[in-house]
CSV table of C-alpha atoms in Angstrom, one decimal:
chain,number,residue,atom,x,y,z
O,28,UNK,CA,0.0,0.0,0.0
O,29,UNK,CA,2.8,2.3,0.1
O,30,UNK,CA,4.3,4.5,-1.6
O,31,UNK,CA,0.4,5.1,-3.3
O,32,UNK,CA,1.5,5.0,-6.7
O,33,UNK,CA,1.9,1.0,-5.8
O,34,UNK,CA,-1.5,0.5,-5.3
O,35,UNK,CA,-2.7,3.1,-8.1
O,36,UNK,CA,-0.6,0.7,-10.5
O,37,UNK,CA,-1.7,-2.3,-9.2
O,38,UNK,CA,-5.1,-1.5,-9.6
O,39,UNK,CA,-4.6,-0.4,-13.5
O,40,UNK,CA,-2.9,-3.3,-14.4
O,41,UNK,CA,-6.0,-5.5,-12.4
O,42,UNK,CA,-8.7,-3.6,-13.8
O,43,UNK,CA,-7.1,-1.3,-17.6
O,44,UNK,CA,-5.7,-4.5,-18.6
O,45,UNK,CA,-5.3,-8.0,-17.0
O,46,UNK,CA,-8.9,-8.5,-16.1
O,47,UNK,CA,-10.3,-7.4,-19.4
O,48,UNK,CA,-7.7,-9.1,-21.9
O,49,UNK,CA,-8.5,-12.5,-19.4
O,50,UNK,CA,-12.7,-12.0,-19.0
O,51,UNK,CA,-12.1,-11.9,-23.7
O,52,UNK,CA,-9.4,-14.5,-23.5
O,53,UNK,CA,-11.9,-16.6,-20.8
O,54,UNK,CA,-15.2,-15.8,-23.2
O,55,UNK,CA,-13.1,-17.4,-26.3
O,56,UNK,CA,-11.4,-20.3,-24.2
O,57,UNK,CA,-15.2,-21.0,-23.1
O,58,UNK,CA,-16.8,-21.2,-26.6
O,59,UNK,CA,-14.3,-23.1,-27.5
O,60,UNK,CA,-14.1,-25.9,-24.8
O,61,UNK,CA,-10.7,-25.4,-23.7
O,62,UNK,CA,-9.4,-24.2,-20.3
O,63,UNK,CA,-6.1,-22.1,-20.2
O,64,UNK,CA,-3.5,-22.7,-17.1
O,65,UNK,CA,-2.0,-20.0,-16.0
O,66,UNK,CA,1.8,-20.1,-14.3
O,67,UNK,CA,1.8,-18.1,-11.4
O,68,UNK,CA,5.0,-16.5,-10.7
O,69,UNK,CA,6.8,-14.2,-8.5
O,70,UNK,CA,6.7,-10.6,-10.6
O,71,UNK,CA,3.9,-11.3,-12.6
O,72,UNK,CA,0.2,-10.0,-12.3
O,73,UNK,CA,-0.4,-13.7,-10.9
O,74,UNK,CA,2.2,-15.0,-8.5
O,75,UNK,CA,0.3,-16.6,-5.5
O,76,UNK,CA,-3.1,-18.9,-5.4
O,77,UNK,CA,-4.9,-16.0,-4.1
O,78,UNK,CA,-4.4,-13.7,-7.0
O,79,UNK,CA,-5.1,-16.9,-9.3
O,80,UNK,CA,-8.4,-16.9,-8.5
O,81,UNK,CA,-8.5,-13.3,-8.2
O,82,UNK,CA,-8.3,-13.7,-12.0
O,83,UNK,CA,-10.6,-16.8,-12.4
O,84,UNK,CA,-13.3,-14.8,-10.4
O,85,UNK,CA,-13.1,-11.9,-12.6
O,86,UNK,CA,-12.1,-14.4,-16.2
O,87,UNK,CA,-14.4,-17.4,-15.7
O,88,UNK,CA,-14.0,-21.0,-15.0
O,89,UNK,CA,-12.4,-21.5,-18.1
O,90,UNK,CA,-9.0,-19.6,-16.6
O,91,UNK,CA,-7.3,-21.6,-13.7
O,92,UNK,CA,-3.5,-22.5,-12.8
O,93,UNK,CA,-0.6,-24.1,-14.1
O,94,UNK,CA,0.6,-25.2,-10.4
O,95,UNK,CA,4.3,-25.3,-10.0
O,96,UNK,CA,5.5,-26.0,-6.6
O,97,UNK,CA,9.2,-23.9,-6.5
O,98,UNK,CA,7.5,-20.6,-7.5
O,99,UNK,CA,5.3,-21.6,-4.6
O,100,UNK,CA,7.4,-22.5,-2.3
O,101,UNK,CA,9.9,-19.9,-3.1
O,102,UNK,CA,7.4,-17.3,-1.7
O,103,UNK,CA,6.7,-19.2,1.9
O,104,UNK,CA,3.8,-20.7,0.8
O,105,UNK,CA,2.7,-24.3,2.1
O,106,UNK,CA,1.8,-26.3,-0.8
O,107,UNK,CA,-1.1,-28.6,0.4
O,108,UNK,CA,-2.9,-25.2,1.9
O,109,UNK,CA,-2.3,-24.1,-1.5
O,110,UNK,CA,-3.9,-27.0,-3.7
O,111,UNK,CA,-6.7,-27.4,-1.2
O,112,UNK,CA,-7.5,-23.4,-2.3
O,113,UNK,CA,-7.1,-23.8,-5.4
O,114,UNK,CA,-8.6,-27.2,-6.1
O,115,UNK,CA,-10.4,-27.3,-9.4
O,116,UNK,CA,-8.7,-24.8,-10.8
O,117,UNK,CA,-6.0,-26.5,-11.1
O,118,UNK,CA,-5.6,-27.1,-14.7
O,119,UNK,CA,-2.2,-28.6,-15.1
O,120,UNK,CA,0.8,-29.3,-12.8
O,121,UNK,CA,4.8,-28.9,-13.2
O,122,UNK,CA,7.3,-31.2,-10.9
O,123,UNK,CA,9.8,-29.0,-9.9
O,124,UNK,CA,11.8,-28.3,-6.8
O,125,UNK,CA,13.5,-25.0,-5.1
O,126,UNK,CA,16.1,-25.0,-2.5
O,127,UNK,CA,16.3,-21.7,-0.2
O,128,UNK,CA,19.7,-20.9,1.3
O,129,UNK,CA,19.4,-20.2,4.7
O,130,UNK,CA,22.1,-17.9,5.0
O,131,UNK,CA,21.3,-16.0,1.9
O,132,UNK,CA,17.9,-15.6,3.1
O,133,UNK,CA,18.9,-14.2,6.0
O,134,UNK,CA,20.7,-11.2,4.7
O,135,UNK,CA,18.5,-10.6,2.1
O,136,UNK,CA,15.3,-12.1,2.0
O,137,UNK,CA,13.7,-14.4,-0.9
O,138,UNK,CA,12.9,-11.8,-3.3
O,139,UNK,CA,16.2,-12.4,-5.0
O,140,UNK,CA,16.9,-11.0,-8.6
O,141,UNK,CA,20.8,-12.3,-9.0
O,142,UNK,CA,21.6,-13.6,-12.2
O,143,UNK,CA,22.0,-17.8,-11.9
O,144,UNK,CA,25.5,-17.3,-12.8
O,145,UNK,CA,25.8,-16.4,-9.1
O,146,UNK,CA,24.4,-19.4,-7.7
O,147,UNK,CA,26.4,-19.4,-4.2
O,148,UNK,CA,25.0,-16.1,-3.5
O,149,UNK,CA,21.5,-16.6,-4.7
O,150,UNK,CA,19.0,-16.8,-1.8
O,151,UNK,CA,17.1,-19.6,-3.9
O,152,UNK,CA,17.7,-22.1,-7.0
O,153,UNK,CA,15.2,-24.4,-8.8
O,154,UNK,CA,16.0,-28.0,-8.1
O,155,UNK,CA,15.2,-31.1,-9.4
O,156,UNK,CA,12.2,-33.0,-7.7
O,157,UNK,CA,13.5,-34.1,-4.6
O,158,UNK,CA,16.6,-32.1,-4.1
O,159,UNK,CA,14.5,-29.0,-2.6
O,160,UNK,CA,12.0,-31.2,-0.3
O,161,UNK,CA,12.1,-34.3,0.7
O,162,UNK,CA,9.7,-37.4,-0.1
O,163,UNK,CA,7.6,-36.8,2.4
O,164,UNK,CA,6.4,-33.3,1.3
O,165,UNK,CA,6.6,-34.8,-2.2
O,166,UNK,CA,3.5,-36.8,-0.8
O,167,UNK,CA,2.0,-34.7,1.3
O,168,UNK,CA,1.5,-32.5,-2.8
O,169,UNK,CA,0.2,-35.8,-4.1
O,170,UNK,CA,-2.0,-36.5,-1.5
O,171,UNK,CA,-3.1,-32.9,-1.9
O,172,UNK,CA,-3.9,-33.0,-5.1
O,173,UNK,CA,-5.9,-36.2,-5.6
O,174,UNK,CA,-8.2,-35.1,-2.3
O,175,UNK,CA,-8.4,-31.8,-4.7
O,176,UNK,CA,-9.9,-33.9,-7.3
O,177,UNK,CA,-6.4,-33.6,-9.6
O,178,UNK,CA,-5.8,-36.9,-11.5
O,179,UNK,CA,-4.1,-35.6,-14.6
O,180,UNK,CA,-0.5,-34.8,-15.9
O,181,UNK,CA,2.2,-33.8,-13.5
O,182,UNK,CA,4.8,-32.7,-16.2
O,183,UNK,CA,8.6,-32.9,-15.0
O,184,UNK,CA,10.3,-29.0,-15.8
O,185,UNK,CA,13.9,-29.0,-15.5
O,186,UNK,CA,15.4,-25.7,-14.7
O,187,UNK,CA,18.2,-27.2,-12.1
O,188,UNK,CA,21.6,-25.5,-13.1
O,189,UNK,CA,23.0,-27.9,-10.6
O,190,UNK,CA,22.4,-30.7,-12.1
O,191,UNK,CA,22.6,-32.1,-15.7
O,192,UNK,CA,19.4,-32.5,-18.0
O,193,UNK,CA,20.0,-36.5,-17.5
O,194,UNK,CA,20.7,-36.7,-13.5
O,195,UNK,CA,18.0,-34.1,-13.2
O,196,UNK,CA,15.2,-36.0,-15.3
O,197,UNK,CA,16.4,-39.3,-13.3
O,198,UNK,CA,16.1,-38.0,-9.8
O,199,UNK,CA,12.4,-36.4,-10.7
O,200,UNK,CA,11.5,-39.8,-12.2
O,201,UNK,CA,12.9,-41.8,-9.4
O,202,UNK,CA,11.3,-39.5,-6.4
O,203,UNK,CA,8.1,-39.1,-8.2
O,204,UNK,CA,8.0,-42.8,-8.9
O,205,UNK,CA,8.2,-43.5,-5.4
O,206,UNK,CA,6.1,-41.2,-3.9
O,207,UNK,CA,3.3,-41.3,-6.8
O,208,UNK,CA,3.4,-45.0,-7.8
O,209,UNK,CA,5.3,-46.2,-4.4
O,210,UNK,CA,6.8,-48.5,-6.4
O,211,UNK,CA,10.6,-48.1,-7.6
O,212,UNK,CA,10.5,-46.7,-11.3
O,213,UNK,CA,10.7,-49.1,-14.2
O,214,UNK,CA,14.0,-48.9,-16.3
O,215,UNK,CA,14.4,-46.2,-17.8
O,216,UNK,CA,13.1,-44.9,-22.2
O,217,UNK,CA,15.8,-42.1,-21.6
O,218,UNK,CA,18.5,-44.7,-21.1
């Protein structure tokens, strides 16, 4: 709320151009009986679940969420809380993982805009599945999403500059394996 011209822009982006483009965008997805995920994102119009269906209040039911979990969790935000909010609105799911240094987030906070080049002094990087959080919170997001109703696609992204394209898809497929299927993942197409 503070300095004023925050909330001035805020609300002219909400109600000049974001809602109308999305309540036109939302008409045409309708008509055309498709539903468009959105990826909410820190810095964009829609970054948390509440502002998500801030927009599918204003858009229609034809607007809901591409969930990924780092961006989520990056901001604080407990998962499960958050796919119990936004339950059917959630249109689509990425498997992806975020790792906060402590230290880094100490001195200065989690709203950090480093390049990845400086990894070590980053206050966050996007993991693989499973090398943010452990299995068990893996579980407690796939037990939140089928009490949500969610039975659909849960898309592995790999953004982890830690760890190659090959030993990041493995880990993802291996973690998710386990906690999804509880079963050890059958050999691998990639191999």
């Amino acid at each position: 709320p503070w300095p004023p011209e925050y909330s001035d822009m805020l609300a002219w982006q909400w109600e000049q151009q974001l809602i109308p483009y999305w309540k036109d965008a939302g008409a045409f997805a309708a008509d055309h009986g498709i539903g468009v995920a959105i990826e909410a994102h820190p810095g964009f119009c829609v970054y948390n679940p509440e502002t998500a269906m801030q927009l599918r209040s204003e858009a229609g039911k034809s607007i809901g969420i591409n969930l990924d979990p780092s961006h989520f969790y990056w901001q604080g935000i407990d998962l499960p809380a958050a796919i119990a909010y936004l339950g059917e609105a959630i249109f689509h799911v990425h498997a992806k993982d975020v790792a906060l240094n402590a230290s880094n987030v100490a001195r200065t906070g989690v709203l950090d805009a480093k390049s990845y080049t400086r990894m070590q002094e980053r206050s966050w990087l996007f993991r693989s599945v499973g090398w943010g959080h452990d299995e068990l919170e893996w579980k407690r997001i796939a037990s939140a999403l089928r009490l949500a109703g969610y039975d659909h696609v849960i898309s592995i992204e790999h953004e982890d500059a830690l760890a190659s394209i090959r030993e990041g898809l493995a880990a993802a497929v291996a973690t998710l394996s386990r906690v999804i299927l509880q079963e050890p993942p059958v050999e691998a197409w990639w191999v």
